[in-house]
mmCIF file of C-alpha atoms in Angstrom:
data_model
loop_
_atom_site.group_PDB
_atom_site.id
_atom_site.type_symbol
_atom_site.label_atom_id
_atom_site.label_comp_id
_atom_site.label_asym_id
_atom_site.label_seq_id
_atom_site.Cartn_x
_atom_site.Cartn_y
_atom_site.Cartn_z
ATOM 1 C CA MET A 1 -106.250 34.666 -151.341
ATOM 2 C CA MET A 2 -108.622 37.279 -152.788
ATOM 3 C CA ASP A 3 -106.760 40.257 -154.246
ATOM 4 C CA GLU A 4 -107.683 43.827 -155.103
ATOM 5 C CA SER A 5 -108.826 42.842 -158.619
ATOM 6 C CA TRP A 6 -112.086 41.668 -157.049
ATOM 7 C CA PHE A 7 -112.838 45.279 -156.133
ATOM 8 C CA GLY A 8 -111.190 47.138 -159.015
ATOM 9 C CA PRO A 9 -112.458 48.255 -162.413
ATOM 10 C CA LYS A 10 -111.944 44.781 -163.889
ATOM 11 C CA VAL A 11 -114.449 43.214 -161.491
ATOM 12 C CA LEU A 12 -116.985 42.473 -164.249
ATOM 13 C CA LYS A 13 -114.441 40.546 -166.308
ATOM 14 C CA GLU A 14 -113.232 38.688 -163.217
ATOM 15 C CA LEU A 15 -116.777 37.616 -162.350
ATOM 16 C CA THR A 16 -117.758 36.501 -165.845
ATOM 17 C CA ASP A 17 -114.552 34.876 -167.101
ATOM 18 C CA ALA A 18 -114.563 31.126 -166.347
ATOM 19 C CA GLN A 19 -110.767 30.924 -165.911
ATOM 20 C CA SER A 20 -110.669 33.907 -163.526
ATOM 21 C CA VAL A 21 -113.536 32.612 -161.385
ATOM 22 C CA TYR A 22 -111.901 29.182 -161.239
ATOM 23 C CA ARG A 23 -108.624 30.685 -160.102
ATOM 24 C CA HIS A 24 -110.144 32.805 -157.306
ATOM 25 C CA LEU A 25 -112.502 30.102 -156.082
ATOM 26 C CA VAL A 26 -109.977 27.261 -156.116
ATOM 27 C CA THR A 27 -106.905 29.087 -154.792
ATOM 28 C CA PHE A 28 -108.775 30.782 -151.965
ATOM 29 C CA SER A 29 -107.517 29.431 -148.586
ATOM 30 C CA PRO A 30 -107.147 26.610 -147.493
ATOM 31 C CA LEU A 31 -106.212 25.209 -150.952
ATOM 32 C CA GLU A 32 -103.694 28.004 -151.551
ATOM 33 C CA ARG A 33 -100.230 26.810 -150.545
ATOM 34 C CA PRO A 34 -96.691 27.723 -151.623
ATOM 35 C CA VAL A 35 -95.093 25.639 -154.360
ATOM 36 C CA SER A 36 -93.132 22.951 -152.510
ATOM 37 C CA PHE A 37 -92.217 20.157 -154.920
ATOM 38 C CA VAL A 38 -91.362 21.533 -158.368
ATOM 39 C CA SER A 39 -88.639 23.861 -159.718
ATOM 40 C CA VAL A 40 -88.053 24.882 -163.335
ATOM 41 C CA VAL A 41 -84.825 24.981 -165.331
ATOM 42 C CA SER A 42 -85.818 27.303 -168.169
ATOM 43 C CA LEU A 43 -84.678 27.140 -171.779
ATOM 44 C CA SER A 44 -84.666 30.385 -173.764
ATOM 45 C CA LYS A 45 -83.768 31.084 -177.369
ATOM 46 C CA LYS A 46 -81.770 34.177 -176.329
ATOM 47 C CA GLN A 47 -79.604 32.342 -173.820
ATOM 48 C CA LEU A 48 -78.937 29.012 -175.547
ATOM 49 C CA PRO A 49 -76.457 28.446 -178.379
ATOM 50 C CA PRO A 50 -77.574 29.897 -181.742
ATOM 51 C CA SER A 51 -79.974 27.596 -183.636
ATOM 52 C CA ALA A 52 -80.500 25.315 -180.597
ATOM 53 C CA TYR A 53 -84.256 25.911 -180.843
ATOM 54 C CA GLN A 54 -84.479 24.957 -184.540
ATOM 55 C CA ASP A 55 -81.583 22.499 -184.967
ATOM 56 C CA ALA A 56 -82.273 19.224 -183.142
ATOM 57 C CA CYS A 57 -78.612 18.169 -183.288
ATOM 58 C CA VAL A 58 -77.410 21.394 -181.635
ATOM 59 C CA ALA A 59 -80.150 21.064 -179.010
ATOM 60 C CA ARG A 60 -79.320 17.428 -178.237
ATOM 61 C CA GLN A 61 -75.639 18.231 -177.800
ATOM 62 C CA TYR A 62 -76.544 21.086 -175.442
ATOM 63 C CA PHE A 63 -78.903 18.862 -173.431
ATOM 64 C CA SER A 64 -76.192 16.209 -173.193
ATOM 65 C CA GLU A 65 -74.055 18.790 -171.373
ATOM 66 C CA LEU A 66 -76.929 20.248 -169.329
ATOM 67 C CA LEU A 67 -78.346 16.989 -167.908
ATOM 68 C CA PRO A 68 -75.262 15.945 -165.877
ATOM 69 C CA ARG A 69 -75.088 19.459 -164.422
ATOM 70 C CA ILE A 70 -78.728 19.281 -163.336
ATOM 71 C CA ALA A 71 -78.123 15.826 -161.857
ATOM 72 C CA ALA A 72 -75.209 17.340 -159.875
ATOM 73 C CA LEU A 73 -77.782 19.537 -158.105
ATOM 74 C CA LEU A 74 -79.164 16.259 -156.664
ATOM 75 C CA PRO A 75 -82.912 16.563 -157.395
ATOM 76 C CA LYS A 76 -84.932 13.427 -156.779
ATOM 77 C CA VAL A 77 -86.616 13.615 -160.207
ATOM 78 C CA ILE A 78 -85.547 15.284 -163.481
ATOM 79 C CA VAL A 79 -88.366 15.837 -165.971
ATOM 80 C CA LEU A 80 -87.750 16.815 -169.599
ATOM 81 C CA ASP A 81 -90.717 18.616 -171.135
ATOM 82 C CA LEU A 82 -89.045 17.757 -174.422
ATOM 83 C CA ALA A 83 -89.440 14.989 -177.010
ATOM 84 C CA PHE A 84 -86.721 13.341 -179.084
ATOM 85 C CA PRO A 85 -88.392 11.839 -182.190
ATOM 86 C CA LYS A 86 -86.544 9.124 -184.060
ATOM 87 C CA GLY A 87 -84.552 10.542 -186.944
ATOM 88 C CA GLY A 88 -84.775 14.064 -185.553
ATOM 89 C CA CYS A 89 -80.997 14.473 -185.739
ATOM 90 C CA VAL A 90 -79.467 12.851 -188.821
ATOM 91 C CA ALA A 91 -76.607 15.275 -189.519
ATOM 92 C CA ASN A 92 -74.775 14.604 -186.250
ATOM 93 C CA PRO A 93 -75.509 11.127 -184.789
ATOM 94 C CA LYS A 94 -72.875 11.781 -182.127
ATOM 95 C CA ALA A 95 -75.171 14.350 -180.527
ATOM 96 C CA THR A 96 -77.844 11.664 -179.978
ATOM 97 C CA GLN A 97 -75.240 9.264 -178.608
ATOM 98 C CA ASN A 98 -74.014 11.932 -176.191
ATOM 99 C CA LEU A 99 -77.610 12.613 -175.135
ATOM 100 C CA ALA A 100 -78.167 8.900 -174.403
ATOM 101 C CA LYS A 101 -74.988 8.837 -172.325
ATOM 102 C CA ALA A 102 -76.119 11.950 -170.406
ATOM 103 C CA VAL A 103 -79.532 10.372 -169.670
ATOM 104 C CA HIS A 104 -77.764 7.341 -168.212
ATOM 105 C CA GLN A 105 -75.461 9.501 -166.123
ATOM 106 C CA ALA A 106 -78.391 11.541 -164.764
ATOM 107 C CA ALA A 107 -80.448 8.392 -164.095
ATOM 108 C CA ALA A 108 -77.640 7.040 -161.924
ATOM 109 C CA ARG A 109 -78.389 9.899 -159.479
ATOM 110 C CA SER A 110 -82.039 10.820 -160.086
ATOM 111 C CA SER A 111 -85.194 9.427 -161.622
ATOM 112 C CA VAL A 112 -85.516 10.735 -165.183
ATOM 113 C CA VAL A 113 -88.772 11.254 -167.066
ATOM 114 C CA LEU A 114 -88.542 11.947 -170.812
ATOM 115 C CA GLY A 115 -91.283 13.500 -172.899
ATOM 116 C CA LEU A 116 -93.121 11.710 -175.704
ATOM 117 C CA SER A 117 -94.880 13.622 -178.481
ATOM 118 C CA SER A 118 -98.113 12.450 -180.090
ATOM 119 C CA GLN A 119 -100.590 13.471 -182.780
ATOM 120 C CA THR A 120 -104.202 12.812 -183.508
ATOM 121 C CA VAL A 121 -104.835 11.012 -186.784
ATOM 122 C CA ALA A 122 -106.227 14.260 -188.220
ATOM 123 C CA GLU A 123 -103.067 16.152 -187.190
ATOM 124 C CA ALA A 124 -100.841 13.414 -188.659
ATOM 125 C CA ILE A 125 -102.677 13.591 -192.008
ATOM 126 C CA ARG A 126 -102.374 17.392 -192.112
ATOM 127 C CA SER A 127 -98.638 17.202 -191.385
ATOM 128 C CA HIS A 128 -98.206 14.439 -194.015
ATOM 129 C CA ASP A 129 -96.901 12.000 -191.392
ATOM 130 C CA LEU A 130 -99.799 9.704 -192.299
ATOM 131 C CA SER A 131 -101.755 9.244 -195.520
ATOM 132 C CA GLU A 132 -105.537 9.121 -195.600
ATOM 133 C CA GLU A 133 -105.332 5.775 -197.391
ATOM 134 C CA ARG A 134 -103.246 4.279 -194.616
ATOM 135 C CA ALA A 135 -105.564 5.712 -191.946
ATOM 136 C CA ASN A 136 -108.591 4.159 -193.662
ATOM 137 C CA LEU A 137 -106.827 0.831 -194.075
ATOM 138 C CA LEU A 138 -106.096 0.702 -190.327
ATOM 139 C CA HIS A 139 -109.629 1.932 -189.486
ATOM 140 C CA LEU A 140 -108.222 4.880 -187.543
ATOM 141 C CA GLN A 141 -110.562 7.537 -186.169
ATOM 142 C CA SER A 142 -109.673 11.203 -186.759
ATOM 143 C CA ASN A 143 -109.385 11.938 -183.018
ATOM 144 C CA GLU A 144 -107.390 8.782 -182.216
ATOM 145 C CA LEU A 145 -103.896 9.395 -180.823
ATOM 146 C CA ILE A 146 -100.722 8.107 -182.445
ATOM 147 C CA ALA A 147 -97.379 8.075 -180.639
ATOM 148 C CA PHE A 148 -94.627 8.016 -183.209
ATOM 149 C CA ALA A 149 -91.330 6.303 -182.435
ATOM 150 C CA HIS A 150 -88.850 8.257 -180.366
ATOM 151 C CA GLU A 151 -85.085 8.072 -180.303
ATOM 152 C CA ASP A 152 -83.654 4.941 -178.735
ATOM 153 C CA LEU A 153 -81.494 6.390 -175.980
ATOM 154 C CA GLY A 154 -79.996 2.980 -175.255
ATOM 155 C CA SER A 155 -80.614 0.323 -172.622
ATOM 156 C CA THR A 156 -81.976 1.658 -169.351
ATOM 157 C CA SER A 157 -81.726 -1.667 -167.532
ATOM 158 C CA GLY A 158 -81.370 -0.998 -163.826
ATOM 159 C CA LEU A 159 -81.909 2.748 -164.280
ATOM 160 C CA ASP A 160 -85.028 4.723 -163.373
ATOM 161 C CA VAL A 161 -85.933 6.218 -166.780
ATOM 162 C CA LYS A 162 -89.566 6.672 -167.810
ATOM 163 C CA GLU A 163 -91.288 8.172 -170.827
ATOM 164 C CA GLY A 164 -94.556 10.123 -170.512
ATOM 165 C CA LEU A 165 -96.858 11.767 -173.024
ATOM 166 C CA ILE A 166 -96.601 15.547 -173.131
ATOM 167 C CA ARG A 167 -100.110 16.021 -174.600
ATOM 168 C CA VAL A 168 -102.562 18.098 -172.534
ATOM 169 C CA ASN A 169 -106.353 18.423 -172.413
ATOM 170 C CA GLU A 170 -108.386 20.901 -174.436
ATOM 171 C CA ASP A 171 -109.583 22.192 -171.066
ATOM 172 C CA PRO A 172 -106.252 23.438 -169.643
ATOM 173 C CA ARG A 173 -107.511 23.123 -166.057
ATOM 174 C CA LYS A 174 -107.634 19.333 -166.335
ATOM 175 C CA ILE A 175 -104.588 17.282 -165.382
ATOM 176 C CA PRO A 176 -103.781 14.741 -168.129
ATOM 177 C CA LEU A 177 -103.309 11.287 -166.588
ATOM 178 C CA ASN A 178 -103.417 8.643 -169.315
ATOM 179 C CA TRP A 179 -104.137 8.718 -173.039
ATOM 180 C CA LEU A 180 -105.350 5.931 -175.287
ATOM 181 C CA LEU A 181 -103.026 5.721 -178.261
ATOM 182 C CA ARG A 182 -101.760 3.549 -181.060
ATOM 183 C CA PRO A 183 -98.007 2.914 -180.709
ATOM 184 C CA GLU A 184 -95.634 2.978 -183.684
ATOM 185 C CA LYS A 185 -92.731 0.618 -184.330
ATOM 186 C CA ASN A 186 -90.357 0.527 -187.284
ATOM 187 C CA GLY A 187 -92.500 3.039 -189.113
ATOM 188 C CA GLU A 188 -95.718 1.013 -188.701
ATOM 189 C CA ILE A 189 -98.697 1.810 -186.491
ATOM 190 C CA GLN A 190 -99.328 -1.117 -184.196
ATOM 191 C CA GLY A 191 -102.542 -3.020 -183.319
ATOM 192 C CA GLU A 192 -104.928 -1.922 -180.592
ATOM 193 C CA SER A 193 -104.921 1.339 -178.689
ATOM 194 C CA ARG A 194 -103.562 1.124 -175.183
ATOM 195 C CA LEU A 195 -103.261 3.417 -172.202
ATOM 196 C CA ARG A 196 -100.053 5.387 -171.812
ATOM 197 C CA ARG A 197 -99.220 7.584 -168.842
ATOM 198 C CA THR A 198 -98.546 11.288 -169.191
ATOM 199 C CA LEU A 199 -95.421 13.238 -168.328
ATOM 200 C CA ALA A 200 -97.054 14.778 -165.234
ATOM 201 C CA LEU A 201 -98.316 11.470 -163.805
ATOM 202 C CA ASP A 202 -95.026 9.674 -164.442
ATOM 203 C CA ALA A 203 -93.136 12.526 -162.762
ATOM 204 C CA ALA A 204 -95.383 12.465 -159.682
ATOM 205 C CA LEU A 205 -95.116 8.668 -159.412
ATOM 206 C CA ALA A 206 -91.337 8.852 -159.814
ATOM 207 C CA TYR A 207 -91.243 11.178 -156.807
ATOM 208 C CA GLN A 208 -93.573 9.128 -154.631
ATOM 209 C CA ASP A 209 -95.514 6.036 -155.683
ATOM 210 C CA SER A 210 -98.377 6.688 -153.244
ATOM 211 C CA SER A 211 -101.792 5.068 -152.903
ATOM 212 C CA PHE A 212 -103.350 8.456 -153.723
ATOM 213 C CA LEU A 213 -101.558 8.627 -157.080
ATOM 214 C CA ARG A 214 -102.399 5.007 -157.846
ATOM 215 C CA GLU A 215 -106.063 5.752 -157.217
ATOM 216 C CA VAL A 216 -105.951 8.947 -159.315
ATOM 217 C CA SER A 217 -104.212 7.124 -162.176
ATOM 218 C CA GLN A 218 -107.197 4.767 -162.476
ATOM 219 C CA ARG A 219 -109.719 7.562 -163.003
ATOM 220 C CA THR A 220 -111.401 7.832 -166.373
ATOM 221 C CA VAL A 221 -112.233 11.517 -165.863
ATOM 222 C CA HIS A 222 -109.196 13.772 -165.611
ATOM 223 C CA PRO A 223 -109.192 15.877 -162.399
ATOM 224 C CA LEU A 224 -108.698 19.620 -162.166
ATOM 225 C CA ALA A 225 -105.427 21.254 -161.065
ATOM 226 C CA VAL A 226 -104.840 23.995 -158.524
ATOM 227 C CA PHE A 227 -102.749 26.539 -160.447
ATOM 228 C CA ALA A 228 -99.836 28.696 -159.297
ATOM 229 C CA GLU A 229 -98.421 31.571 -161.316
ATOM 230 C CA PRO A 230 -95.039 31.054 -163.056
ATOM 231 C CA THR A 231 -93.445 33.544 -160.644
ATOM 232 C CA GLU A 232 -94.292 31.194 -157.761
ATOM 233 C CA PHE A 233 -92.041 28.473 -159.173
ATOM 234 C CA LEU A 234 -88.335 28.671 -158.374
ATOM 235 C CA THR A 235 -86.871 29.088 -161.871
ATOM 236 C CA VAL A 236 -83.204 28.934 -162.851
ATOM 237 C CA PRO A 237 -82.114 29.667 -166.470
ATOM 238 C CA ALA A 238 -80.362 26.666 -168.065
ATOM 239 C CA ASP A 239 -77.212 28.595 -168.908
ATOM 240 C CA CYS A 240 -76.869 29.574 -165.237
ATOM 241 C CA VAL A 241 -76.870 25.890 -164.332
ATOM 242 C CA MET A 242 -74.276 25.330 -167.066
ATOM 243 C CA ASN A 243 -72.035 27.981 -165.478
ATOM 244 C CA ALA A 244 -72.481 26.885 -161.856
ATOM 245 C CA ASN A 245 -68.858 25.693 -161.666
ATOM 246 C CA ASN A 246 -67.431 28.425 -163.888
ATOM 247 C CA GLY A 247 -65.289 30.547 -161.603
ATOM 248 C CA ALA A 248 -65.080 33.315 -164.195
ATOM 249 C CA PHE A 249 -68.854 33.649 -164.572
ATOM 250 C CA ASP A 250 -70.126 37.052 -163.422
ATOM 251 C CA TRP A 251 -73.122 36.161 -161.270
ATOM 252 C CA ASN A 252 -73.638 39.748 -160.088
ATOM 253 C CA GLY A 253 -73.819 41.077 -163.635
ATOM 254 C CA SER A 254 -75.764 38.156 -165.093
ATOM 255 C CA HIS A 255 -79.462 37.601 -165.832
ATOM 256 C CA CYS A 256 -79.425 34.663 -163.375
ATOM 257 C CA ARG A 257 -82.222 35.321 -160.928
ATOM 258 C CA VAL A 258 -84.131 33.144 -158.488
ATOM 259 C CA PHE A 259 -87.500 34.602 -157.503
ATOM 260 C CA GLY A 260 -86.371 37.880 -159.073
ATOM 261 C CA THR A 261 -83.072 38.148 -157.178
ATOM 262 C CA ARG A 262 -79.581 36.995 -158.108
ATOM 263 C CA PRO A 263 -78.248 34.153 -155.931
ATOM 264 C CA ASN A 264 -75.296 35.158 -153.799
ATOM 265 C CA PRO A 265 -72.054 33.991 -155.467
ATOM 266 C CA THR A 266 -70.288 31.275 -153.478
ATOM 267 C CA ALA A 267 -67.255 29.069 -153.986
ATOM 268 C CA ASP A 268 -69.569 26.169 -154.893
ATOM 269 C CA MET A 269 -72.546 27.460 -156.833
ATOM 270 C CA THR A 270 -73.653 23.911 -157.672
ATOM 271 C CA ALA A 271 -74.223 23.189 -153.990
ATOM 272 C CA SER A 272 -75.872 26.599 -153.493
ATOM 273 C CA LEU A 273 -78.340 26.094 -156.358
ATOM 274 C CA GLY A 274 -78.953 22.490 -155.260
ATOM 275 C CA LYS A 275 -80.089 23.701 -151.839
ATOM 276 C CA LEU A 276 -82.520 26.167 -153.439
ATOM 277 C CA LEU A 277 -84.170 23.738 -155.882
ATOM 278 C CA ARG A 278 -87.231 21.656 -155.071
ATOM 279 C CA PRO A 279 -86.991 17.823 -155.310
ATOM 280 C CA ILE A 280 -88.553 17.721 -158.798
ATOM 281 C CA VAL A 281 -86.859 19.729 -161.562
ATOM 282 C CA ILE A 282 -88.598 20.150 -164.909
ATOM 283 C CA VAL A 283 -86.730 21.413 -167.978
ATOM 284 C CA GLY A 284 -88.526 23.168 -170.829
ATOM 285 C CA TRP A 285 -88.806 26.157 -173.164
ATOM 286 C CA ILE A 286 -90.290 29.365 -171.786
ATOM 287 C CA ASP A 287 -90.444 31.213 -175.126
ATOM 288 C CA ASP A 288 -91.778 28.612 -177.560
ATOM 289 C CA ASP A 289 -94.523 30.509 -179.407
ATOM 290 C CA LYS A 290 -96.315 27.239 -180.214
ATOM 291 C CA ASP A 291 -96.456 26.113 -176.595
ATOM 292 C CA PHE A 292 -98.460 28.721 -174.700
ATOM 293 C CA HIS A 293 -101.780 27.966 -173.039
ATOM 294 C CA LYS A 294 -104.575 30.063 -171.548
ATOM 295 C CA THR A 295 -105.027 28.970 -167.927
ATOM 296 C CA PRO A 296 -106.647 30.302 -164.750
ATOM 297 C CA VAL A 297 -103.399 32.245 -164.048
ATOM 298 C CA GLY A 298 -103.166 33.709 -167.538
ATOM 299 C CA GLU A 299 -101.355 32.610 -170.692
ATOM 300 C CA ILE A 300 -98.311 30.581 -169.648
ATOM 301 C CA ALA A 301 -95.598 28.469 -171.263
ATOM 302 C CA GLY A 302 -96.192 24.739 -171.506
ATOM 303 C CA VAL A 303 -93.377 23.959 -169.057
ATOM 304 C CA TYR A 304 -95.212 25.913 -166.320
ATOM 305 C CA MET A 305 -98.435 24.142 -167.198
ATOM 306 C CA GLN A 306 -96.726 20.767 -166.710
ATOM 307 C CA ALA A 307 -95.115 22.091 -163.516
ATOM 308 C CA ASN A 308 -98.578 22.963 -162.170
ATOM 309 C CA PHE A 309 -99.904 19.502 -163.011
ATOM 310 C CA ILE A 310 -96.981 17.805 -161.254
ATOM 311 C CA GLU A 311 -97.289 20.104 -158.235
ATOM 312 C CA SER A 312 -101.034 19.424 -157.906
ATOM 313 C CA LEU A 313 -100.562 15.643 -158.123
ATOM 314 C CA THR A 314 -97.612 15.566 -155.748
ATOM 315 C CA SER A 315 -99.258 17.803 -153.152
ATOM 316 C CA GLU A 316 -102.536 15.841 -153.536
ATOM 317 C CA ARG A 317 -104.487 18.968 -154.432
ATOM 318 C CA VAL A 318 -106.814 17.926 -157.248
ATOM 319 C CA LEU A 319 -110.508 18.595 -157.781
ATOM 320 C CA ASN A 320 -113.176 16.450 -159.404
ATOM 321 C CA PRO A 321 -115.219 18.076 -162.175
ATOM 322 C CA PHE A 322 -118.913 17.924 -161.284
ATOM 323 C CA PRO A 323 -120.760 15.531 -163.643
ATOM 324 C CA PHE A 324 -122.367 17.280 -166.623
ATOM 325 C CA SER A 325 -125.801 15.810 -165.838
ATOM 326 C CA GLY A 326 -125.565 17.234 -162.316
ATOM 327 C CA GLN A 327 -124.507 20.642 -163.593
ATOM 328 C CA LEU A 328 -127.379 20.647 -166.076
ATOM 329 C CA PHE A 329 -129.842 19.775 -163.302
ATOM 330 C CA LEU A 330 -128.521 22.516 -161.003
ATOM 331 C CA SER A 331 -128.562 25.013 -163.886
ATOM 332 C CA LEU A 332 -132.226 24.336 -164.606
ATOM 333 C CA ILE A 333 -133.089 24.772 -160.909
ATOM 334 C CA PHE A 334 -131.139 28.026 -160.685
ATOM 335 C CA PHE A 335 -132.615 29.463 -163.878
ATOM 336 C CA GLY A 336 -136.078 28.445 -162.688
ATOM 337 C CA VAL A 337 -135.562 30.273 -159.383
ATOM 338 C CA ILE A 338 -134.373 33.408 -161.207
ATOM 339 C CA ASP A 339 -137.324 33.339 -163.591
ATOM 340 C CA PHE A 340 -139.776 32.857 -160.726
ATOM 341 C CA GLN A 341 -138.375 35.892 -158.891
ATOM 342 C CA PHE A 342 -138.829 38.122 -161.936
ATOM 343 C CA TRP A 343 -142.364 36.754 -162.410
ATOM 344 C CA LYS A 344 -143.325 37.113 -158.743
ATOM 345 C CA PHE A 345 -141.855 40.536 -157.892
ATOM 346 C CA GLU A 346 -141.380 43.896 -159.519
ATOM 347 C CA VAL A 347 -137.987 44.407 -161.153
ATOM 348 C CA LYS A 348 -136.380 46.392 -158.310
ATOM 349 C CA LYS A 349 -137.408 43.920 -155.617
ATOM 350 C CA ALA A 350 -136.610 40.942 -157.835
ATOM 351 C CA ALA A 351 -133.092 42.324 -158.300
ATOM 352 C CA TYR A 352 -132.390 41.954 -154.565
ATOM 353 C CA TRP A 353 -133.605 38.342 -154.622
ATOM 354 C CA VAL A 354 -131.538 37.624 -157.739
ATOM 355 C CA ILE A 355 -128.375 39.037 -156.123
ATOM 356 C CA GLY A 356 -129.048 36.936 -153.021
ATOM 357 C CA SER A 357 -129.596 33.805 -155.087
ATOM 358 C CA SER A 358 -126.389 34.404 -157.070
ATOM 359 C CA LEU A 359 -124.347 34.888 -153.896
ATOM 360 C CA THR A 360 -125.879 31.715 -152.473
ATOM 361 C CA LEU A 361 -124.757 29.851 -155.600
ATOM 362 C CA LEU A 362 -121.236 31.218 -155.154
ATOM 363 C CA ILE A 363 -121.173 30.078 -151.514
ATOM 364 C CA LEU A 364 -122.421 26.616 -152.473
ATOM 365 C CA SER A 365 -119.720 26.423 -155.155
ATOM 366 C CA TYR A 366 -117.114 27.326 -152.531
ATOM 367 C CA ILE A 367 -118.420 24.631 -150.156
ATOM 368 C CA ALA A 368 -118.366 22.062 -152.971
ATOM 369 C CA VAL A 369 -114.706 22.872 -153.693
ATOM 370 C CA HIS A 370 -113.322 23.069 -150.178
ATOM 371 C CA ASN A 371 -115.460 20.522 -148.364
ATOM 372 C CA PHE A 372 -116.191 17.913 -151.006
ATOM 373 C CA GLY A 373 -113.445 18.380 -153.632
ATOM 374 C CA TYR A 374 -115.837 19.092 -156.527
ATOM 375 C CA TYR A 375 -115.807 22.089 -158.848
ATOM 376 C CA ILE A 376 -119.217 23.217 -160.106
ATOM 377 C CA ASP A 377 -118.804 25.272 -163.281
ATOM 378 C CA LEU A 378 -122.009 27.315 -162.892
ATOM 379 C CA TRP A 379 -121.073 30.817 -161.778
ATOM 380 C CA PRO A 380 -120.027 32.500 -165.097
ATOM 381 C CA PRO A 381 -122.965 31.147 -167.155
ATOM 382 C CA SER A 382 -125.334 31.972 -164.300
ATOM 383 C CA ILE A 383 -124.143 35.580 -164.207
ATOM 384 C CA ALA A 384 -124.646 35.792 -167.975
ATOM 385 C CA VAL A 385 -128.208 34.477 -167.692
ATOM 386 C CA VAL A 386 -129.049 36.819 -164.815
ATOM 387 C CA THR A 387 -127.707 39.787 -166.795
ATOM 388 C CA LEU A 388 -129.674 38.886 -169.929
ATOM 389 C CA ARG A 389 -132.850 38.260 -167.904
ATOM 390 C CA SER A 390 -132.482 41.594 -166.137
ATOM 391 C CA ILE A 391 -132.007 43.418 -169.454
ATOM 392 C CA GLN A 392 -135.101 41.663 -170.789
ATOM 393 C CA GLU A 393 -137.175 42.868 -167.825
ATOM 394 C CA LEU A 394 -135.886 46.432 -168.137
ATOM 395 C CA LEU A 395 -136.673 46.549 -171.855
ATOM 396 C CA LYS A 396 -140.084 45.033 -171.169
ATOM 397 C CA GLY A 397 -140.801 47.751 -168.593
ATOM 398 C CA ARG A 398 -139.776 50.475 -171.025
ATOM 399 C CA THR A 399 -141.928 48.947 -173.791
ATOM 400 C CA ASP A 400 -144.934 48.810 -171.431
ATOM 401 C CA LYS A 401 -144.484 52.501 -170.563
ATOM 402 C CA LEU A 402 -144.315 53.490 -174.221
ATOM 403 C CA ALA A 403 -147.434 51.449 -174.947
ATOM 404 C CA THR A 404 -149.455 53.241 -172.244
ATOM 405 C CA ALA A 405 -148.129 56.701 -173.059
#
């Protein structure tokens, strides 16, 4: 839905910023729908035990207590936007054992999707996880992905536990589906690169293994997501889930809010929260300074980015990026039309034609999105070119006047 920002003082920024234009064009009805499939259980440094953000052992022990409580809410899928690298908790092995047990308990009730971290070869060399000599010996390319070994959380035979890559695209609008990567085993990078599914795709498939998702998973070009703001996702703080069965917990005086309001205290808060949550629950940090991304709805935490990807895939609302060659061809046509109008008419009359042509481009972009499922990324650069061309004509007119004076 178009909002007042289209008519306010920030209109110029809204019309020239690629992310803003994408948001308005894509979320305009009929693609705009309420979030229906994904809820968020948020992790915050202020609300979790001290050092849980920095100490992997403390965090794993906390998650081992949190997971069974989330499973008690009876979601269909539990997604952890978290990775558990091998050797991440050496000081307290019991914490990892408890986490493995909790994963098994949760998987007995819900499908569980765990996060996997990865690095490019260049990132691994910079972080000293890989030497340049080793990279050269294995003929690794700098942009090639490596998935380092993650904690063995025990046998998952008979349980629905998956692992998906957390990594996202450089273009935050694109939904990551699969990544080519080199696996690691026993400290050694293995053979050929192979495709590995992402966290978002695994989560969507865990909810419903549909023909649509199977078709999308085979695409070589990642599709574009339809974004919702974080406030549109039903979010429950993790420590509120932890206290759902705590009769002494002061819900009225707490920070526990759902859509900005505190849930009404009941005798069974677990059942009450379970009725509120969507079928897919994703768990992740909302205040990790290293995990914020600029998106069409502003700068948001990574967990909300993943939530948007899962929601788009599950609701089957994805867009195809228009091929670069096609965009280049349309750009040349549009720029040619603009240049012709300035050549053919005087500046004032040409301005009317230019405005009409620009609006026509916007309408065509809208039709491409809503009727054919393609997003044409032409509007912001076109506005920039029209502005520069108009300035050129105005300066030319002023120069001509000075020359004849």
